[in-house]
Amino acid sequence: MRIAYLDRTVHETDGEPKPNGDVSAISKSIDLQGSVETGDKTTIASKDFGGLYSIKPLALIKPAGSDDISRAIKAASRIPRMTVAARGNGHSINGQAMTNGGLVIDMRSTEENHFRLLNVNGSFFIDVSGGALWENVLTRCVSRFGLAPRSWTDYLSLTVGGTLSNAGVSGQAFRYGPQISNVTELEIVTGKGDITVCSETRNPELFFGSLGGLGQFGIITRARVKLQPAPDMVRWIRVVYTEFDEFTRDAEFLVSRDDGESFDYVEGFVFCNNDDPVNGWPAVPLDPVHGFNPGIIPQTGASVLYCLEVAFHYQKGDHPSTVDKAVAGLLKRLRFVEGLKSQVDLSYVEFLLRVKRAEEQAKANGIWDAPHPWLNLFISKSNIVDFDQTVFKKMVKDGIGGPMLIYPLMGSKWDNRTSVALPDSEIFYLVALLRFVSRGPSVEESVAQNREIVEWCIKEGLDFKLYLPHYQSKEGWKRHFGDQWTRFVERKASFDPMAILAPGQNIFKRTHLS
Ligand code: FAD
């Protein structure tokens, strides 16, 4: 298809390109196998799951593959200050996949590319497109090969490129590390438009820079993901704690144990000690037939309680008593409130697609499309008690209209050569305040409370990082990356000298490189 791009004048006031009303002349044309949308057809690219920002691109490119992406980037580099942003499935919160007046590359159009199983010395890998949804990777790998990736996110309608640009964390990460620790090779179209294959040994700076690289080094067009045999079944269990120190001690005990001596998945969440339908007792039971009995909660139970969520993998052929015994052996080491336990058995695929069912319900209730001012943090073990005391027990004790996740991760399972910024300690917690404003505080209140929480963390000197970071200022980014700032900027400059790859609100402006 022959595509024409519009030239435009750029305002120099803030270093960002702005579409100009005088847009007049056709300045560039390139050949693409895919297609380009302009005008109203770009609306999808001006929104994301967060629903907080609306930023209009000049065009939405639906590439057929890496060659199209390379041509688009090279064409953009010839237009002064034209920016390019990859869009996975647009499930960012703060406009990370948007660009103001630039080109958005819709990676979903490349879903089918590259899908191929590899056997390397007896270990299995799957090559997948950067635009593939993890849920499709899961169902295809399990149904065709009986294999599955090892590390997941809770929700799988996210793209491979989108989560690898951040980290990709869920209840398996304590054992296998985040998703970025489970890929061995990437194909990337760099900010120069070069189509480059990279790995730990081949172009390692590009490989590690792009993992957790916030889309700043290039566009991930293919990833090679480690696979393992998929279990048939999962026993999914929730147990309740009144005391934070007991909850964290048990969670840390489980994530610190060797393979084969713990559960296969460990997460947790905070809930309110009341009957609030979203954040209260009803949030706990997995099995709706056996509800939650608040009469069992000890008198010491404060305004918020804690739920440890674990899962145990098994095969259909395993005898039920063997599974019961193994699970009981693990549970007996934990000090949850006797009687406050809930469990279900379901297939491995159903378990991994559990949030999809929540999505379907939320869509039916009309709350999925409401704004989501989410806050995700990594907080050092040494500060998590302070965080509980101030944030969970005071600031959000009445709930937020959505889940409040908290679970420990192991720093040694992360590769410090990637771009992700982490707290310093070996054990740190993921804390996620997943707000649905239609059933909680307003957008303004939620955003203000998120800011208050982050400012409190800074003021108290907590060892913490934002996960899925988003800052408006160079100072914010410098603080975020800390010692890694120089490495990040130098890496970025070498793969993207024009600085044309721009996440939301063009937070990495050209001036940041100077
Ligand atoms: P987008 O939002 O489209 O893009 C995200 C960023 O990646 C942007 O900067 C974009 O430019 C860049 N990007 C996208 N594709 C590419 C590519 N191919 N190459 C280079 N850069 C690219 N995260 C977790 O870790 N664990 C969870 O359990 C989890 N659960 C979630 C549940 C829900 C309901 C939602 C909405 C989000 C969740 N997330 C979770 C966050 C999620 O991983 C990130 O927001 C992720 O970036 C979204 O993926 P996406 O495909 O929609 O990416």
CSV table of N, CA, C and O in Angstrom, one decimal, residues 222-265:
chain,number,residue,atom,x,y,z
A,222,ARG,N,9.9,-9.7,18.0
A,222,ARG,CA,9.8,-11.2,18.3
A,222,ARG,C,10.5,-11.4,19.6
A,222,ARG,O,11.5,-10.8,19.9
A,223,ALA,N,10.0,-12.4,20.4
A,223,ALA,CA,10.6,-12.8,21.7
A,223,ALA,C,10.7,-14.3,21.7
A,223,ALA,O,9.8,-15.0,21.2
A,224,ARG,N,11.8,-14.8,22.2
A,224,ARG,CA,12.0,-16.3,22.4
A,224,ARG,C,11.8,-16.5,23.9
A,224,ARG,O,12.6,-16.1,24.7
A,225,VAL,N,10.7,-17.3,24.2
A,225,VAL,CA,10.3,-17.4,25.6
A,225,VAL,C,10.5,-18.9,26.0
A,225,VAL,O,10.2,-19.8,25.3
A,226,LYS,N,11.1,-19.0,27.3
A,226,LYS,CA,11.3,-20.4,27.8
A,226,LYS,C,10.0,-21.1,28.1
A,226,LYS,O,9.1,-20.4,28.6
A,227,LEU,N,9.9,-22.3,27.9
A,227,LEU,CA,8.7,-23.1,28.1
A,227,LEU,C,9.0,-24.2,29.1
A,227,LEU,O,10.2,-24.6,29.3
A,228,GLN,N,8.0,-24.7,29.8
A,228,GLN,CA,8.1,-25.9,30.6
A,228,GLN,C,6.8,-26.7,30.4
A,228,GLN,O,5.8,-26.2,29.9
A,229,PRO,N,6.8,-28.0,30.8
A,229,PRO,CA,5.6,-28.8,30.7
A,229,PRO,C,4.5,-28.2,31.4
A,229,PRO,O,4.7,-27.7,32.6
A,230,ALA,N,3.3,-28.1,30.8
A,230,ALA,CA,2.2,-27.4,31.5
A,230,ALA,C,1.5,-28.5,32.4
A,230,ALA,O,1.2,-29.6,32.0
A,231,PRO,N,1.3,-28.1,33.7
A,231,PRO,CA,0.5,-29.0,34.5
A,231,PRO,C,-1.0,-29.1,34.0
A,231,PRO,O,-1.4,-28.2,33.3
A,232,ASP,N,-1.7,-30.1,34.4
A,232,ASP,CA,-3.1,-30.2,34.0
A,232,ASP,C,-4.0,-29.3,34.9
A,232,ASP,O,-4.9,-28.6,34.5
A,233,MET,N,-3.7,-29.4,36.2
A,233,MET,CA,-4.6,-28.8,37.2
A,233,MET,C,-3.9,-27.9,38.2
A,233,MET,O,-2.7,-28.0,38.4
A,234,VAL,N,-4.7,-27.1,38.9
A,234,VAL,CA,-4.2,-26.2,39.9
A,234,VAL,C,-5.1,-26.3,41.1
A,234,VAL,O,-6.4,-26.2,40.9
A,235,ARG,N,-4.6,-26.4,42.3
A,235,ARG,CA,-5.4,-26.2,43.5
A,235,ARG,C,-5.1,-24.7,44.0
A,235,ARG,O,-3.9,-24.4,44.3
A,236,TRP,N,-6.1,-23.9,44.0
A,236,TRP,CA,-6.0,-22.5,44.3
A,236,TRP,C,-6.5,-22.3,45.7
A,236,TRP,O,-7.7,-22.6,45.9
A,237,ILE,N,-5.7,-21.7,46.5
A,237,ILE,CA,-6.1,-21.6,48.0
A,237,ILE,C,-5.9,-20.2,48.5
A,237,ILE,O,-4.9,-19.5,48.2
A,238,ARG,N,-6.8,-19.8,49.3
A,238,ARG,CA,-6.7,-18.5,50.1
A,238,ARG,C,-6.8,-18.7,51.6
A,238,ARG,O,-7.7,-19.5,52.0
A,239,VAL,N,-5.9,-18.1,52.3
A,239,VAL,CA,-6.0,-18.2,53.8
A,239,VAL,C,-5.8,-16.8,54.3
A,239,VAL,O,-5.2,-15.9,53.7
A,240,VAL,N,-6.4,-16.6,55.5
A,240,VAL,CA,-6.5,-15.2,56.0
A,240,VAL,C,-5.7,-15.0,57.3
A,240,VAL,O,-5.6,-15.9,58.1
A,241,TYR,N,-5.2,-13.8,57.4
A,241,TYR,CA,-4.4,-13.4,58.6
A,241,TYR,C,-4.9,-12.1,59.1
A,241,TYR,O,-5.4,-11.2,58.4
A,242,THR,N,-4.9,-12.0,60.5
A,242,THR,CA,-5.2,-10.7,61.1
A,242,THR,C,-3.9,-9.9,61.3
A,242,THR,O,-4.0,-8.6,61.3
A,243,GLU,N,-2.8,-10.5,61.5
A,243,GLU,CA,-1.6,-9.8,61.8
A,243,GLU,C,-0.7,-9.7,60.6
A,243,GLU,O,-0.3,-10.7,60.0
A,244,PHE,N,-0.2,-8.5,60.3
A,244,PHE,CA,0.6,-8.3,59.1
A,244,PHE,C,2.0,-9.0,59.3
A,244,PHE,O,2.5,-9.6,58.3
A,245,ASP,N,2.5,-9.1,60.5
A,245,ASP,CA,3.8,-9.7,60.6
A,245,ASP,C,3.7,-11.2,60.3
A,245,ASP,O,4.6,-11.9,59.8
A,246,GLU,N,2.6,-11.8,60.7
A,246,GLU,CA,2.4,-13.3,60.4
A,246,GLU,C,2.2,-13.5,58.9
A,246,GLU,O,2.7,-14.5,58.4
A,247,PHE,N,1.5,-12.6,58.3
A,247,PHE,CA,1.3,-12.7,56.9
A,247,PHE,C,2.6,-12.6,56.1
A,247,PHE,O,2.9,-13.5,55.2
A,248,THR,N,3.4,-11.6,56.4
A,248,THR,CA,4.6,-11.4,55.7
A,248,THR,C,5.6,-12.5,56.0
A,248,THR,O,6.4,-13.0,55.1
A,249,ARG,N,5.6,-13.0,57.3
A,249,ARG,CA,6.6,-14.1,57.6
A,249,ARG,C,6.2,-15.3,56.8
A,249,ARG,O,7.1,-16.0,56.2
A,250,ASP,N,5.0,-15.7,56.7
A,250,ASP,CA,4.6,-16.9,55.9
A,250,ASP,C,4.8,-16.7,54.4
A,250,ASP,O,5.3,-17.6,53.7
A,251,ALA,N,4.5,-15.5,53.9
A,251,ALA,CA,4.7,-15.2,52.5
A,251,ALA,C,6.2,-15.3,52.2
A,251,ALA,O,6.6,-15.9,51.2
A,252,GLU,N,7.0,-14.7,53.0
A,252,GLU,CA,8.5,-14.7,52.8
A,252,GLU,C,9.1,-16.1,52.9
A,252,GLU,O,10.0,-16.5,52.2
A,253,PHE,N,8.5,-16.9,53.9
A,253,PHE,CA,8.9,-18.3,54.0
A,253,PHE,C,8.7,-19.0,52.7
A,253,PHE,O,9.6,-19.7,52.2
A,254,LEU,N,7.5,-18.9,52.2
A,254,LEU,CA,7.1,-19.6,51.0
A,254,LEU,C,8.0,-19.2,49.8
A,254,LEU,O,8.4,-20.1,49.0
A,255,VAL,N,8.3,-17.9,49.6
A,255,VAL,CA,9.0,-17.5,48.4
A,255,VAL,C,10.5,-17.8,48.5
A,255,VAL,O,11.2,-17.8,47.5
A,256,SER,N,11.0,-18.0,49.8
A,256,SER,CA,12.4,-18.3,50.0
A,256,SER,C,12.8,-19.7,49.9
A,256,SER,O,14.0,-20.1,49.9
A,257,ARG,N,11.8,-20.6,49.8
A,257,ARG,CA,12.1,-22.1,49.8
A,257,ARG,C,12.6,-22.5,48.4
A,257,ARG,O,12.3,-21.9,47.4
A,258,ASP,N,13.3,-23.7,48.4
A,258,ASP,CA,13.8,-24.2,47.1
A,258,ASP,C,12.6,-24.7,46.3
A,258,ASP,O,11.5,-25.0,46.8
A,259,ASP,N,12.9,-24.9,45.0
A,259,ASP,CA,11.9,-25.5,44.1
A,259,ASP,C,11.5,-26.8,44.7
A,259,ASP,O,12.3,-27.6,45.2
A,260,GLY,N,10.2,-27.1,44.5
A,260,GLY,CA,9.7,-28.4,45.0
A,260,GLY,C,9.4,-28.4,46.5
A,260,GLY,O,8.8,-29.4,47.0
A,261,GLU,N,9.7,-27.3,47.2
A,261,GLU,CA,9.4,-27.3,48.6
A,261,GLU,C,8.5,-26.2,49.0
A,261,GLU,O,8.4,-25.7,50.1
A,262,SER,N,7.7,-25.7,47.9
A,262,SER,CA,6.8,-24.6,48.2
A,262,SER,C,5.6,-24.7,47.2
A,262,SER,O,5.6,-25.6,46.4
A,263,PHE,N,4.7,-23.8,47.3
A,263,PHE,CA,3.7,-23.7,46.3
A,263,PHE,C,4.2,-23.2,45.0
A,263,PHE,O,5.4,-22.8,44.9
A,264,ASP,N,3.4,-23.3,43.9
A,264,ASP,CA,3.9,-22.9,42.6
A,264,ASP,C,3.6,-21.5,42.3
A,264,ASP,O,4.0,-21.0,41.2
A,265,TYR,N,2.8,-20.9,43.1
A,265,TYR,CA,2.3,-19.5,42.9
A,265,TYR,C,2.1,-18.9,44.3
A,265,TYR,O,1.5,-19.6,45.2
